Amino acid sequence: MKRGKKYQAALKLIEAERVYTLEEAAELLKKTSITKFDSTIDVSFRLNVNPTLADQLVRGTLVLPHGSGKTKRVLAITSGKQDEAKSAGADFVGGKELIEKIQKENWFDYDVIVATPDMMGELGKMGRILGPKGLMPNPKTGTVTMAIGQAVTEIKKGKISYRVDKDSNLNISVGRCSFSNEDLIDNLKAVCDAISKSRPSTVKGTYILNAVAHTTMGPGLKITFEGRN
């Protein structure tokens, strides 16, 4: 693949065989950004797991200490806790009428759906619509809960969910280039700790085979986190 001049210049700043500490990575990632906009910083993990086995499906949630730099639009579906959801900052709040709006109008102007358990009977019927888009609420990610206000607040503060894909890869956004080095390091540590703690007990040998940090359209650099892999 032919790369542009900016990419080639950024690539020269990275030592191909070197594995960078989180502190070094936070500094270098900003220098290798090649976009005119505030690039997102992602970390991609290659895990030694078999996602087809239920006990090796790595998934979970965490609240980034300094957020991801992305503002998520939250749809709260509940019958009895609408005021609580509104007070917490939900962008859209309602009950069955919003479920009907999704069905009839193919409405997806939001990033996350949170719901109280009593609404899941109706929402569950929409698995074929919401599932492929990653929008179906799930108790395991904290998006099906009676504490709907708390769920909305955490999402607005930077709560993210992660899940290994069918190829044993896992990708997480950890911030933007405009973040301070200190904030990026805190977020990187939080992500690395969360993935490390999600290690399935059935996995033998090395769990995290590779971890690469990169900016939007920028080159990747290998990272290490002693005591975390």
PDB file of C-alpha atoms in Angstrom:
ATOM      1  CA  MET A   1       0.000   0.000   0.000  1.00  0.00           C
ATOM      2  CA  LYS A   2       1.352   3.404  -0.985  1.00  0.00           C
ATOM      3  CA  ARG A   3       1.385   5.836   1.927  1.00  0.00           C
ATOM      4  CA  GLY A   4       1.305   9.635   1.851  1.00  0.00           C
ATOM      5  CA  LYS A   5       4.216  11.915   2.738  1.00  0.00           C
ATOM      6  CA  LYS A   6       2.778  12.752   6.166  1.00  0.00           C
ATOM      7  CA  TYR A   7       2.413   9.086   7.035  1.00  0.00           C
ATOM      8  CA  GLN A   8       5.934   8.306   5.872  1.00  0.00           C
ATOM      9  CA  ALA A   9       7.311  11.194   7.944  1.00  0.00           C
ATOM     10  CA  ALA A  10       5.426  10.009  11.021  1.00  0.00           C
ATOM     11  CA  LEU A  11       6.599   6.444  10.481  1.00  0.00           C
ATOM     12  CA  LYS A  12      10.223   7.575  10.618  1.00  0.00           C
ATOM     13  CA  LEU A  13       9.669   8.736  14.205  1.00  0.00           C
ATOM     14  CA  ILE A  14       8.880   5.185  15.307  1.00  0.00           C
ATOM     15  CA  GLU A  15      11.495   2.494  15.872  1.00  0.00           C
ATOM     16  CA  ALA A  16       9.940  -0.580  14.258  1.00  0.00           C
ATOM     17  CA  GLU A  17      11.327  -3.146  16.695  1.00  0.00           C
ATOM     18  CA  ARG A  18      10.997  -1.051  19.818  1.00  0.00           C
ATOM     19  CA  VAL A  19       8.276  -1.598  22.401  1.00  0.00           C
ATOM     20  CA  TYR A  20       7.322   1.682  24.071  1.00  0.00           C
ATOM     21  CA  THR A  21       6.229   2.285  27.651  1.00  0.00           C
ATOM     22  CA  LEU A  22       2.857   3.979  28.170  1.00  0.00           C
ATOM     23  CA  GLU A  23       4.645   7.196  29.122  1.00  0.00           C
ATOM     24  CA  GLU A  24       6.729   7.146  25.939  1.00  0.00           C
ATOM     25  CA  ALA A  25       3.715   6.248  23.833  1.00  0.00           C
ATOM     26  CA  ALA A  26       1.628   9.163  25.142  1.00  0.00           C
ATOM     27  CA  GLU A  27       4.326  11.594  24.008  1.00  0.00           C
ATOM     28  CA  LEU A  28       5.060   9.976  20.655  1.00  0.00           C
ATOM     29  CA  LEU A  29       1.460   9.422  19.578  1.00  0.00           C
ATOM     30  CA  LYS A  30       0.868  13.167  19.382  1.00  0.00           C
ATOM     31  CA  LYS A  31       3.925  13.605  17.178  1.00  0.00           C
ATOM     32  CA  THR A  32       2.756  10.906  14.767  1.00  0.00           C
ATOM     33  CA  SER A  33      -0.742  12.328  14.244  1.00  0.00           C
ATOM     34  CA  ILE A  34      -1.196  13.175  10.548  1.00  0.00           C
ATOM     35  CA  THR A  35      -4.724  14.619  10.462  1.00  0.00           C
ATOM     36  CA  LYS A  36      -5.820  18.258  10.531  1.00  0.00           C
ATOM     37  CA  PHE A  37      -8.501  17.416  13.096  1.00  0.00           C
ATOM     38  CA  ASP A  38      -8.127  16.247  16.700  1.00  0.00           C
ATOM     39  CA  SER A  39      -7.238  12.612  16.085  1.00  0.00           C
ATOM     40  CA  THR A  40      -8.624   9.795  18.170  1.00  0.00           C
ATOM     41  CA  ILE A  41      -6.074   7.565  19.897  1.00  0.00           C
ATOM     42  CA  ASP A  42      -6.857   3.837  19.878  1.00  0.00           C
ATOM     43  CA  VAL A  43      -5.236   0.757  21.349  1.00  0.00           C
ATOM     44  CA  SER A  44      -5.545  -2.564  19.516  1.00  0.00           C
ATOM     45  CA  PHE A  45      -4.900  -5.813  21.387  1.00  0.00           C
ATOM     46  CA  ARG A  46      -4.194  -9.233  19.942  1.00  0.00           C
ATOM     47  CA  LEU A  47      -5.277 -11.778  22.558  1.00  0.00           C
ATOM     48  CA  ASN A  48      -4.465 -15.444  23.025  1.00  0.00           C
ATOM     49  CA  VAL A  49      -8.114 -16.472  23.381  1.00  0.00           C
ATOM     50  CA  ASN A  50     -10.652 -18.496  21.430  1.00  0.00           C
ATOM     51  CA  PRO A  51     -13.784 -16.282  21.182  1.00  0.00           C
ATOM     52  CA  THR A  52     -15.887 -19.252  20.056  1.00  0.00           C
ATOM     53  CA  LEU A  53     -15.616 -20.640  23.597  1.00  0.00           C
ATOM     54  CA  ALA A  54     -17.991 -19.038  26.083  1.00  0.00           C
ATOM     55  CA  ASP A  55     -15.396 -19.039  28.853  1.00  0.00           C
ATOM     56  CA  GLN A  56     -12.880 -17.176  26.662  1.00  0.00           C
ATOM     57  CA  LEU A  57     -15.131 -14.402  25.353  1.00  0.00           C
ATOM     58  CA  VAL A  58     -13.398 -11.298  26.717  1.00  0.00           C
ATOM     59  CA  ARG A  59     -15.857  -8.465  27.276  1.00  0.00           C
ATOM     60  CA  GLY A  60     -16.577  -5.825  29.863  1.00  0.00           C
ATOM     61  CA  THR A  61     -16.920  -2.131  30.640  1.00  0.00           C
ATOM     62  CA  LEU A  62     -14.841   0.566  32.270  1.00  0.00           C
ATOM     63  CA  VAL A  63     -15.042   4.277  32.953  1.00  0.00           C
ATOM     64  CA  LEU A  64     -12.038   6.080  31.499  1.00  0.00           C
ATOM     65  CA  PRO A  65     -10.601   8.455  34.139  1.00  0.00           C
ATOM     66  CA  HIS A  66     -10.634  11.366  31.682  1.00  0.00           C
ATOM     67  CA  GLY A  67     -13.275  10.233  29.211  1.00  0.00           C
ATOM     68  CA  SER A  68     -12.715   9.236  25.602  1.00  0.00           C
ATOM     69  CA  GLY A  69     -13.089  12.693  24.102  1.00  0.00           C
ATOM     70  CA  LYS A  70     -16.291  11.606  22.425  1.00  0.00           C
ATOM     71  CA  THR A  71     -19.720  12.813  23.514  1.00  0.00           C
ATOM     72  CA  LYS A  72     -22.167   9.923  23.434  1.00  0.00           C
ATOM     73  CA  ARG A  73     -25.853  10.460  22.797  1.00  0.00           C
ATOM     74  CA  VAL A  74     -27.852   8.361  25.235  1.00  0.00           C
ATOM     75  CA  LEU A  75     -31.365   7.032  24.706  1.00  0.00           C
ATOM     76  CA  ALA A  76     -33.056   6.008  27.946  1.00  0.00           C
ATOM     77  CA  ILE A  77     -36.097   3.743  27.667  1.00  0.00           C
ATOM     78  CA  THR A  78     -38.054   3.418  30.880  1.00  0.00           C
ATOM     79  CA  SER A  79     -41.590   3.732  32.131  1.00  0.00           C
ATOM     80  CA  GLY A  80     -41.140   4.836  35.719  1.00  0.00           C
ATOM     81  CA  LYS A  81     -37.734   6.517  35.874  1.00  0.00           C
ATOM     82  CA  GLN A  82     -37.886   9.081  33.100  1.00  0.00           C
ATOM     83  CA  ASP A  83     -37.231  12.070  35.394  1.00  0.00           C
ATOM     84  CA  GLU A  84     -34.164  10.312  36.826  1.00  0.00           C
ATOM     85  CA  ALA A  85     -32.802   9.656  33.330  1.00  0.00           C
ATOM     86  CA  LYS A  86     -33.424  13.259  32.243  1.00  0.00           C
ATOM     87  CA  SER A  87     -31.707  14.636  35.337  1.00  0.00           C
ATOM     88  CA  ALA A  88     -28.673  12.446  34.640  1.00  0.00           C
ATOM     89  CA  GLY A  89     -28.319  13.952  31.163  1.00  0.00           C
ATOM     90  CA  ALA A  90     -29.924  11.431  28.807  1.00  0.00           C
ATOM     91  CA  ASP A  91     -30.403  12.958  25.353  1.00  0.00           C
ATOM     92  CA  PHE A  92     -33.651  11.111  24.627  1.00  0.00           C
ATOM     93  CA  VAL A  93     -36.032   9.714  27.231  1.00  0.00           C
ATOM     94  CA  GLY A  94     -39.249   7.785  26.785  1.00  0.00           C
ATOM     95  CA  GLY A  95     -41.015   4.462  26.872  1.00  0.00           C
ATOM     96  CA  LYS A  96     -42.812   2.306  24.316  1.00  0.00           C
ATOM     97  CA  GLU A  97     -43.384   5.272  22.016  1.00  0.00           C
ATOM     98  CA  LEU A  98     -39.630   5.501  21.366  1.00  0.00           C
ATOM     99  CA  ILE A  99     -39.433   1.777  20.664  1.00  0.00           C
ATOM    100  CA  GLU A 100     -42.177   2.266  18.064  1.00  0.00           C
ATOM    101  CA  LYS A 101     -40.251   5.235  16.628  1.00  0.00           C
ATOM    102  CA  ILE A 102     -37.209   3.004  16.099  1.00  0.00           C
ATOM    103  CA  GLN A 103     -39.339   0.361  14.388  1.00  0.00           C
ATOM    104  CA  LYS A 104     -41.376   2.666  12.167  1.00  0.00           C
ATOM    105  CA  GLU A 105     -38.835   5.373  11.330  1.00  0.00           C
ATOM    106  CA  ASN A 106     -35.572   3.392  11.446  1.00  0.00           C
ATOM    107  CA  TRP A 107     -34.412   5.950  14.003  1.00  0.00           C
ATOM    108  CA  PHE A 108     -30.789   5.727  15.190  1.00  0.00           C
ATOM    109  CA  ASP A 109     -29.766   9.242  16.228  1.00  0.00           C
ATOM    110  CA  TYR A 110     -28.062   8.001  19.413  1.00  0.00           C
ATOM    111  CA  ASP A 111     -24.990   5.997  20.400  1.00  0.00           C
ATOM    112  CA  VAL A 112     -26.127   3.998  23.445  1.00  0.00           C
ATOM    113  CA  ILE A 113     -29.439   2.667  24.728  1.00  0.00           C
ATOM    114  CA  VAL A 114     -30.024   2.167  28.445  1.00  0.00           C
ATOM    115  CA  ALA A 115     -33.220   0.612  29.723  1.00  0.00           C
ATOM    116  CA  THR A 116     -34.952  -0.557  32.868  1.00  0.00           C
ATOM    117  CA  PRO A 117     -35.682  -4.312  33.034  1.00  0.00           C
ATOM    118  CA  ASP A 118     -39.423  -3.843  32.546  1.00  0.00           C
ATOM    119  CA  MET A 119     -38.841  -2.510  29.020  1.00  0.00           C
ATOM    120  CA  MET A 120     -36.698  -5.402  27.826  1.00  0.00           C
ATOM    121  CA  GLY A 121     -39.696  -7.509  26.807  1.00  0.00           C
ATOM    122  CA  GLU A 122     -40.439  -5.024  24.011  1.00  0.00           C
ATOM    123  CA  LEU A 123     -36.815  -4.182  23.239  1.00  0.00           C
ATOM    124  CA  GLY A 124     -35.907  -7.866  23.071  1.00  0.00           C
ATOM    125  CA  LYS A 125     -38.160  -8.261  20.037  1.00  0.00           C
ATOM    126  CA  MET A 126     -35.885  -5.857  18.170  1.00  0.00           C
ATOM    127  CA  GLY A 127     -32.740  -7.976  18.439  1.00  0.00           C
ATOM    128  CA  ARG A 128     -32.355  -8.247  14.663  1.00  0.00           C
ATOM    129  CA  ILE A 129     -32.398  -4.460  14.350  1.00  0.00           C
ATOM    130  CA  LEU A 130     -30.404  -3.387  17.405  1.00  0.00           C
ATOM    131  CA  GLY A 131     -28.047  -6.360  17.749  1.00  0.00           C
ATOM    132  CA  PRO A 132     -25.987  -5.874  14.561  1.00  0.00           C
ATOM    133  CA  LYS A 133     -25.558  -2.185  15.418  1.00  0.00           C
ATOM    134  CA  GLY A 134     -24.302  -2.975  18.912  1.00  0.00           C
ATOM    135  CA  LEU A 135     -27.207  -1.091  20.467  1.00  0.00           C
ATOM    136  CA  MET A 136     -29.074  -3.834  22.314  1.00  0.00           C
ATOM    137  CA  PRO A 137     -29.002  -3.104  26.076  1.00  0.00           C
ATOM    138  CA  ASN A 138     -27.343  -5.820  28.142  1.00  0.00           C
ATOM    139  CA  PRO A 139     -27.125  -6.340  31.923  1.00  0.00           C
ATOM    140  CA  LYS A 140     -23.471  -7.384  31.512  1.00  0.00           C
ATOM    141  CA  THR A 141     -22.562  -3.922  30.219  1.00  0.00           C
ATOM    142  CA  GLY A 142     -24.707  -2.110  32.765  1.00  0.00           C
ATOM    143  CA  THR A 143     -27.181  -0.825  30.194  1.00  0.00           C
ATOM    144  CA  VAL A 144     -30.107  -2.790  31.642  1.00  0.00           C
ATOM    145  CA  THR A 145     -30.577  -1.566  35.189  1.00  0.00           C
ATOM    146  CA  MET A 146     -32.985  -0.022  37.640  1.00  0.00           C
ATOM    147  CA  ALA A 147     -30.256   2.529  38.479  1.00  0.00           C
ATOM    148  CA  ILE A 148     -30.776   4.177  35.116  1.00  0.00           C
ATOM    149  CA  GLY A 149     -29.603   7.594  36.301  1.00  0.00           C
ATOM    150  CA  GLN A 150     -26.272   6.167  37.399  1.00  0.00           C
ATOM    151  CA  ALA A 151     -25.916   4.299  34.099  1.00  0.00           C
ATOM    152  CA  VAL A 152     -26.493   7.483  32.094  1.00  0.00           C
ATOM    153  CA  THR A 153     -24.060   9.468  34.260  1.00  0.00           C
ATOM    154  CA  GLU A 154     -21.286   6.883  33.819  1.00  0.00           C
ATOM    155  CA  ILE A 155     -21.727   6.786  30.046  1.00  0.00           C
ATOM    156  CA  LYS A 156     -21.597  10.574  29.857  1.00  0.00           C
ATOM    157  CA  LYS A 157     -18.426  10.565  31.965  1.00  0.00           C
ATOM    158  CA  GLY A 158     -16.668   8.176  29.604  1.00  0.00           C
ATOM    159  CA  LYS A 159     -17.858   4.652  30.312  1.00  0.00           C
ATOM    160  CA  ILE A 160     -17.008   2.377  27.410  1.00  0.00           C
ATOM    161  CA  SER A 161     -17.623  -1.263  26.609  1.00  0.00           C
ATOM    162  CA  TYR A 162     -15.204  -3.659  24.942  1.00  0.00           C
ATOM    163  CA  ARG A 163     -15.483  -7.084  23.382  1.00  0.00           C
ATOM    164  CA  VAL A 164     -13.011  -9.323  21.585  1.00  0.00           C
ATOM    165  CA  ASP A 165     -13.918  -9.965  17.950  1.00  0.00           C
ATOM    166  CA  LYS A 166     -14.021 -13.281  16.097  1.00  0.00           C
ATOM    167  CA  ASP A 167     -10.330 -12.940  15.189  1.00  0.00           C
ATOM    168  CA  SER A 168      -9.247 -12.485  18.833  1.00  0.00           C
ATOM    169  CA  ASN A 169      -8.615  -8.761  18.384  1.00  0.00           C
ATOM    170  CA  LEU A 170      -9.896  -6.031  20.671  1.00  0.00           C
ATOM    171  CA  ASN A 171      -9.909  -2.290  19.914  1.00  0.00           C
ATOM    172  CA  ILE A 172     -10.547   0.560  22.359  1.00  0.00           C
ATOM    173  CA  SER A 173     -10.441   4.352  21.972  1.00  0.00           C
ATOM    174  CA  VAL A 174      -8.508   5.902  24.851  1.00  0.00           C
ATOM    175  CA  GLY A 175      -8.674   9.616  24.079  1.00  0.00           C
ATOM    176  CA  ARG A 176      -7.597  12.298  21.638  1.00  0.00           C
ATOM    177  CA  CYS A 177      -4.360  14.026  20.718  1.00  0.00           C
ATOM    178  CA  SER A 178      -5.547  17.183  22.491  1.00  0.00           C
ATOM    179  CA  PHE A 179      -5.426  15.346  25.844  1.00  0.00           C
ATOM    180  CA  SER A 180      -2.518  16.099  28.142  1.00  0.00           C
ATOM    181  CA  ASN A 181       0.169  13.420  28.408  1.00  0.00           C
ATOM    182  CA  GLU A 182      -0.879  12.768  32.003  1.00  0.00           C
ATOM    183  CA  ASP A 183      -4.537  12.208  31.057  1.00  0.00           C
ATOM    184  CA  LEU A 184      -3.585   9.913  28.187  1.00  0.00           C
ATOM    185  CA  ILE A 185      -1.315   7.874  30.459  1.00  0.00           C
ATOM    186  CA  ASP A 186      -4.106   7.524  33.045  1.00  0.00           C
ATOM    187  CA  ASN A 187      -6.536   6.330  30.365  1.00  0.00           C
ATOM    188  CA  LEU A 188      -3.984   3.939  28.860  1.00  0.00           C
ATOM    189  CA  LYS A 189      -3.280   2.438  32.284  1.00  0.00           C
ATOM    190  CA  ALA A 190      -7.008   2.045  32.982  1.00  0.00           C
ATOM    191  CA  VAL A 191      -7.556   0.234  29.676  1.00  0.00           C
ATOM    192  CA  CYS A 192      -4.527  -2.033  30.048  1.00  0.00           C
ATOM    193  CA  ASP A 193      -5.516  -2.905  33.613  1.00  0.00           C
ATOM    194  CA  ALA A 194      -9.098  -3.691  32.562  1.00  0.00           C
ATOM    195  CA  ILE A 195      -7.998  -5.989  29.740  1.00  0.00           C
ATOM    196  CA  SER A 196      -5.470  -7.714  31.987  1.00  0.00           C
ATOM    197  CA  LYS A 197      -8.098  -8.310  34.688  1.00  0.00           C
ATOM    198  CA  SER A 198     -10.454  -9.741  32.048  1.00  0.00           C
ATOM    199  CA  ARG A 199      -8.064 -12.623  31.398  1.00  0.00           C
ATOM    200  CA  PRO A 200     -10.068 -15.883  31.265  1.00  0.00           C
ATOM    201  CA  SER A 201      -8.913 -18.455  33.816  1.00  0.00           C
ATOM    202  CA  THR A 202      -8.746 -21.095  31.062  1.00  0.00           C
ATOM    203  CA  VAL A 203      -6.101 -19.227  29.046  1.00  0.00           C
ATOM    204  CA  LYS A 204      -2.644 -20.742  29.348  1.00  0.00           C
ATOM    205  CA  GLY A 205       0.629 -18.993  28.525  1.00  0.00           C
ATOM    206  CA  THR A 206       0.855 -15.431  27.267  1.00  0.00           C
ATOM    207  CA  TYR A 207      -2.532 -13.703  27.289  1.00  0.00           C
ATOM    208  CA  ILE A 208      -1.812 -10.409  25.490  1.00  0.00           C
ATOM    209  CA  LEU A 209       0.173 -11.341  22.402  1.00  0.00           C
ATOM    210  CA  ASN A 210       0.485  -7.820  21.069  1.00  0.00           C
ATOM    211  CA  ALA A 211      -0.677  -4.292  21.867  1.00  0.00           C
ATOM    212  CA  VAL A 212      -0.414  -1.404  19.432  1.00  0.00           C
ATOM    213  CA  ALA A 213      -1.399   2.242  19.943  1.00  0.00           C
ATOM    214  CA  HIS A 214      -2.152   4.521  17.002  1.00  0.00           C
ATOM    215  CA  THR A 215      -3.878   7.736  16.022  1.00  0.00           C
ATOM    216  CA  THR A 216      -6.555   8.106  13.347  1.00  0.00           C
ATOM    217  CA  MET A 217      -4.891   7.062  10.064  1.00  0.00           C
ATOM    218  CA  GLY A 218      -1.499   7.226  11.753  1.00  0.00           C
ATOM    219  CA  PRO A 219       1.164   4.506  12.102  1.00  0.00           C
ATOM    220  CA  GLY A 220       1.045   2.121  15.036  1.00  0.00           C
ATOM    221  CA  LEU A 221       3.620   1.692  17.770  1.00  0.00           C
ATOM    222  CA  LYS A 222       3.965  -1.302  20.043  1.00  0.00           C
ATOM    223  CA  ILE A 223       3.373  -0.685  23.738  1.00  0.00           C
ATOM    224  CA  THR A 224       4.215  -2.565  26.900  1.00  0.00           C
ATOM    225  CA  PHE A 225       2.846  -2.308  30.411  1.00  0.00           C
ATOM    226  CA  GLU A 226       4.983  -4.122  32.938  1.00  0.00           C
ATOM    227  CA  GLY A 227       2.968  -6.100  35.431  1.00  0.00           C
ATOM    228  CA  ARG A 228      -0.191  -5.722  33.377  1.00  0.00           C
ATOM    229  CA  ASN A 229       0.122  -8.478  30.773  1.00  0.00           C
TER     230      ASN A 229
END
